[in-house]
Amino acid sequence: MKEQDKELSELNENGKEIPLKQDNSEKVQDKNKFFSFSKILLFIVVGAILIFGIIYIIKIYKKMNSKIELIITENYDEMSKKAADIIADIIKKNPNAHLGLATGGTPIGLYKELINKYQNKEISFKNIKTFNLDEYCDIPIDHKQSYYTYMQNNLFSHIDIDPKNTFIPKGEGDILKNIQEYEKLLEKYKINMQLLGIGSNGHIGFNEPGTKFDMGVHQVLLTQNTIKDNARFFDDDIDQVPKKAITMGIKNIIDAECIILVANGENKADAIKSIMDGKIDINIPATALNTHKGKVYIIIDKKAACKL
Ligand code: GLP
């Protein structure tokens, strides 16, 4: 046996050679394996802590820089009162304000509050101009569920606004012409406050998921989700719900000086969470509010806030 081999072996009690250094080197190899495995594990853990830390810091930074003021209320009535108070203050400060208005079930309570404030002589709409977000297509303007009828019934017929100062997109006739006219109108009058509701899929106005944020006034095909949601206003019959609408685009909405979004109920909680998480995603149109440069109020009841 060579001198070198002798070093590597030892005799056992049966006189058989047991490799010595080799054994040690296996142990060393095992040790090395263990160390490199723990190194990888450590690397993964430190990496994950770093990534989550950075995400957390970005979230805090976004929250600190956000222009969004979140107001969570006990219930629908309180939500309506808060929103009406803010709108009344805007009117008091600027009696010639241009108000962007919304429809749907959510704003009805706040319109009632505004009517009360008008009746108590707290505010006047004499010199106010209003611009509605949207209107259904293919139903007559005086249809009981048109947004024109909604606005007359829920606000305009109860206050001192001049009907000439109330603007709602027209969903009948030459749609292309109507779109161009409404766009021109919005270019002429800067909206001081835009009121928004929110669809359960995150739509604002009738800007359905996938709408580009730089779009102006346009016609839309409503999604099945929105048609289903709005069927409650059409005897729960989806066949009666118009399939098309004309709407301000997200660009028009974001151009407003200040935005007030109101929401109540658990079915809005996911969309609200997406906004408050600071997302900017065309598949959740309301997240466009995170690109707004001015003040945004999100006024919601506890149920809509349940995922925050
Ligand atoms: C409609 C309107 C939206 C409104 C939405 C939510 O689709 N176009 O402007 O925000 O409904 O309605 P609701 O308040 O009834 O839940």
XYZ file of C-alpha atoms and ligand atoms in Angstrom:
324
model
C 0.000 0.000 0.000
C 1.241 3.372 -0.898
C 2.134 5.761 1.915
C -0.726 8.009 0.809
C -3.285 5.160 0.910
C -2.062 4.190 4.384
C -2.989 7.616 5.581
C -6.471 7.197 4.228
C -7.169 3.852 5.846
C -7.239 2.115 9.168
C -7.696 -1.545 10.058
C -10.902 -2.581 11.787
C -11.123 -5.459 14.222
C -11.530 -7.942 11.301
C -8.434 -6.586 9.715
C -10.435 -4.830 7.037
C -9.458 -1.402 5.987
C -11.802 1.435 6.729
C -11.214 4.601 4.773
C -10.373 7.316 7.263
C -9.843 10.617 5.497
C -12.586 9.745 3.014
C -14.979 9.335 5.925
C -13.904 12.697 7.248
C -14.275 14.273 3.834
C -17.866 12.894 3.582
C -18.573 14.514 6.922
C -16.999 17.710 5.664
C -19.087 17.441 2.512
C -22.256 16.903 4.587
C -21.290 19.864 6.718
C -20.724 21.962 3.603
C -24.080 20.848 2.211
C -25.733 21.823 5.495
C -24.024 25.209 5.499
C -24.868 25.950 1.885
C -28.507 24.877 2.545
C -28.703 27.149 5.586
C -27.089 29.926 3.557
C -29.793 29.582 0.869
C -32.479 29.474 3.559
C -31.033 32.549 5.247
C -30.827 34.279 1.868
C -34.507 33.477 1.151
C -35.634 34.628 4.612
C -33.607 37.869 4.491
C -34.768 38.458 0.886
C -38.420 37.928 1.843
C -38.071 40.234 4.892
C -36.460 42.882 2.661
C -39.160 42.599 -0.053
C -42.023 42.719 2.470
C -40.285 45.569 4.300
C -39.950 47.577 1.083
C -43.612 46.890 0.150
C -44.654 47.986 3.660
C -42.577 51.183 3.478
C -43.994 51.978 -0.010
C -47.531 51.468 1.354
C -46.882 53.813 4.301
C -45.268 56.350 1.950
C -48.240 56.166 -0.428
C -50.669 56.594 2.487
C -48.733 59.610 3.775
C -48.735 61.199 0.339
C -52.275 60.225 -0.546
C -54.721 63.030 -1.090
C -57.483 60.640 -0.082
C -59.373 61.372 3.095
C -61.181 58.266 4.272
C -64.272 58.790 6.402
C -65.881 55.653 7.831
C -69.372 56.134 9.215
C -71.633 53.984 11.388
C -74.324 53.630 8.748
C -75.879 54.887 5.490
C -77.587 57.916 7.106
C -74.372 59.151 8.662
C -72.543 58.610 5.364
C -75.195 60.695 3.580
C -74.993 63.490 6.182
C -71.187 63.701 6.016
C -71.182 63.878 2.227
C -73.976 66.470 2.192
C -72.096 68.609 4.746
C -68.983 68.660 2.560
C -71.000 69.504 -0.569
C -72.894 72.233 1.323
C -69.567 73.758 2.411
C -68.387 73.789 -1.206
C -71.605 75.568 -2.235
C -71.299 78.083 0.629
C -67.722 78.896 -0.345
C -68.554 79.094 -4.038
C -72.236 79.765 -4.806
C -71.390 79.506 -8.541
C -69.798 76.065 -8.191
C -69.921 73.451 -10.930
C -71.005 70.167 -9.395
C -70.573 66.789 -11.057
C -73.441 64.577 -9.934
C -74.029 60.841 -9.738
C -77.020 58.519 -9.770
C -77.707 55.044 -8.360
C -79.119 54.095 -4.978
C -76.216 55.428 -2.895
C -76.545 59.223 -3.385
C -80.313 59.345 -2.717
C -79.790 59.946 1.041
C -77.298 62.734 0.495
C -79.593 64.422 -2.043
C -82.323 64.346 0.649
C -79.897 66.010 3.059
C -79.073 68.694 0.466
C -82.807 69.317 -0.078
C -83.189 69.745 3.723
C -80.315 72.205 3.773
C -81.913 74.141 0.923
C -85.289 74.164 2.699
C -83.601 75.388 5.889
C -82.088 78.203 3.773
C -78.585 76.972 4.562
C -77.694 76.747 0.860
C -79.045 77.868 -2.490
C -78.551 76.304 -5.929
C -79.587 79.463 -7.786
C -76.213 79.926 -9.449
C -74.996 76.339 -9.337
C -74.386 74.364 -12.515
C -74.592 70.564 -12.450
C -73.105 67.967 -14.788
C -74.221 64.373 -14.539
C -71.878 61.471 -15.023
C -73.939 59.297 -17.292
C -77.214 58.257 -18.909
C -78.640 55.049 -20.321
C -78.976 54.735 -24.085
C -82.016 53.419 -25.908
C -84.603 54.491 -23.334
C -86.552 57.749 -23.664
C -85.383 60.669 -21.524
C -88.673 60.562 -19.573
C -88.439 56.816 -18.886
C -89.041 56.245 -15.169
C -85.543 54.830 -14.781
C -83.637 57.304 -16.965
C -81.044 59.274 -15.046
C -82.802 62.428 -16.266
C -85.967 61.330 -14.425
C -83.895 60.235 -11.417
C -82.320 63.702 -11.103
C -85.672 65.495 -11.389
C -87.259 63.227 -8.770
C -84.404 63.035 -6.294
C -83.008 66.563 -6.435
C -83.793 69.125 -9.122
C -87.554 69.417 -8.598
C -86.988 70.108 -4.872
C -84.406 72.900 -5.080
C -84.035 76.348 -6.646
C -81.701 75.269 -9.446
C -82.286 76.764 -12.909
C -83.095 73.785 -15.209
C -80.922 75.493 -17.866
C -77.962 74.934 -15.543
C -78.447 71.188 -15.252
C -76.611 69.053 -17.792
C -77.020 65.308 -18.325
C -75.536 63.389 -21.258
C -78.156 62.474 -23.842
C -78.537 58.771 -24.500
C -80.966 59.130 -27.400
C -80.583 60.332 -30.999
C -77.199 61.051 -32.615
C -74.906 59.528 -29.986
C -71.666 60.693 -31.613
C -72.934 64.276 -31.666
C -74.133 63.979 -28.058
C -70.704 62.711 -27.002
C -68.901 65.592 -28.718
C -71.272 68.176 -27.262
C -70.903 66.844 -23.718
C -67.115 66.719 -24.048
C -67.079 70.367 -25.205
C -69.282 71.344 -22.297
C -66.893 69.704 -19.832
C -63.961 71.465 -21.480
C -65.751 74.778 -21.024
C -66.809 74.334 -17.390
C -64.267 73.005 -14.948
C -65.986 70.781 -12.400
C -65.253 71.869 -8.829
C -66.647 68.780 -7.138
C -67.413 65.430 -8.712
C -69.680 63.115 -6.737
C -69.238 59.386 -7.394
C -70.923 56.178 -6.407
C -69.137 52.935 -7.197
C -70.222 49.724 -8.882
C -69.517 46.405 -7.190
C -66.951 45.742 -9.945
C -65.292 49.081 -9.217
C -66.910 51.030 -12.065
C -67.325 54.789 -11.742
C -69.886 56.573 -13.881
C -70.361 53.815 -16.421
C -66.632 53.280 -16.940
C -66.496 49.533 -16.817
C -63.364 47.472 -15.984
C -60.743 47.760 -18.725
C -61.574 51.390 -19.606
C -58.439 53.420 -20.242
C -57.908 56.220 -17.743
C -57.338 58.817 -20.491
C -60.761 58.417 -22.083
C -63.199 61.293 -22.365
C -66.980 61.092 -22.845
C -67.915 57.896 -24.667
C -70.528 55.252 -25.220
C -70.205 51.943 -23.379
C -71.573 48.446 -23.514
C -72.558 47.608 -19.946
C -71.081 44.458 -18.421
C -73.332 41.594 -17.316
C -72.298 42.400 -13.740
C -73.601 45.986 -13.998
C -76.754 44.904 -15.850
C -77.439 42.393 -13.059
C -76.700 44.976 -10.321
C -79.013 47.549 -11.913
C -81.861 45.103 -12.630
C -83.296 45.993 -9.190
C -84.359 49.346 -10.714
C -86.043 47.530 -13.640
C -88.459 45.168 -11.847
C -85.554 42.750 -11.285
C -85.707 41.914 -14.972
C -82.298 42.018 -16.695
C -84.012 42.121 -20.098
C -85.439 45.537 -19.256
C -82.032 47.011 -18.315
C -80.528 49.031 -21.187
C -77.357 47.437 -22.513
C -75.613 50.658 -23.514
C -74.915 53.981 -21.848
C -73.120 57.245 -22.433
C -70.695 58.297 -19.722
C -68.084 60.841 -18.746
C -64.716 59.151 -19.151
C -62.261 58.641 -16.342
C -60.237 61.577 -17.680
C -63.246 63.909 -17.230
C -63.752 62.593 -13.690
C -60.112 62.979 -12.722
C -60.099 66.539 -14.118
C -62.483 67.601 -11.334
C -60.950 69.790 -8.658
C -62.247 67.610 -5.835
C -63.905 64.183 -5.775
C -66.329 62.726 -3.248
C -66.984 59.003 -3.497
C -69.765 57.497 -1.418
C -70.335 53.786 -0.870
C -72.282 51.587 1.485
C -72.719 47.871 1.859
C -70.428 44.856 1.791
C -70.683 44.384 -1.978
C -68.558 47.537 -2.374
C -65.884 46.454 0.132
C -63.500 44.818 -2.375
C -63.500 47.825 -4.705
C -62.973 50.197 -1.757
C -60.067 48.075 -0.511
C -58.415 48.269 -3.944
C -58.557 52.065 -3.854
C -57.294 52.272 -0.294
C -54.464 49.815 -1.053
C -53.193 52.437 -3.487
C -53.716 50.248 -6.566
C -53.816 51.823 -10.021
C -55.442 49.225 -12.253
C -57.640 49.756 -15.320
C -59.547 46.616 -14.382
C -60.787 48.394 -11.261
C -61.754 51.822 -12.684
C -62.195 53.479 -9.270
C -58.466 53.011 -8.595
C -57.988 55.915 -11.028
C -58.740 58.068 -7.972
C -55.199 57.259 -6.854
C -53.934 59.315 -9.805
C -55.970 62.394 -8.854
C -53.908 65.441 -7.976
C -56.501 67.174 -5.814
C -58.582 66.278 -2.792
C -60.516 62.990 -2.741
C -63.006 62.100 -0.012
C -64.032 58.471 0.347
C -67.072 58.392 2.590
C -68.258 54.885 3.387
C -70.270 53.005 5.945
C -68.790 50.295 8.194
C -69.895 47.511 5.857
C -68.102 48.959 2.837
C -65.062 49.369 5.088
C -65.111 45.777 6.336
C -62.108 44.673 4.235
C -59.828 47.573 5.174
C -74.707 52.872 -11.774
C -74.214 54.264 -12.033
C -73.001 54.587 -11.203
C -73.242 54.196 -9.772
C -73.480 52.720 -9.701
C -73.681 52.218 -8.294
O -74.107 51.908 -12.531
N -73.910 54.493 -13.394
O -72.731 55.964 -11.317
O -72.155 54.561 -8.997
O -74.647 52.454 -10.442
O -75.021 52.239 -7.959
P -75.605 52.049 -6.522
O -75.313 53.308 -5.778
O -77.083 51.873 -6.744
O -74.980 50.864 -5.923
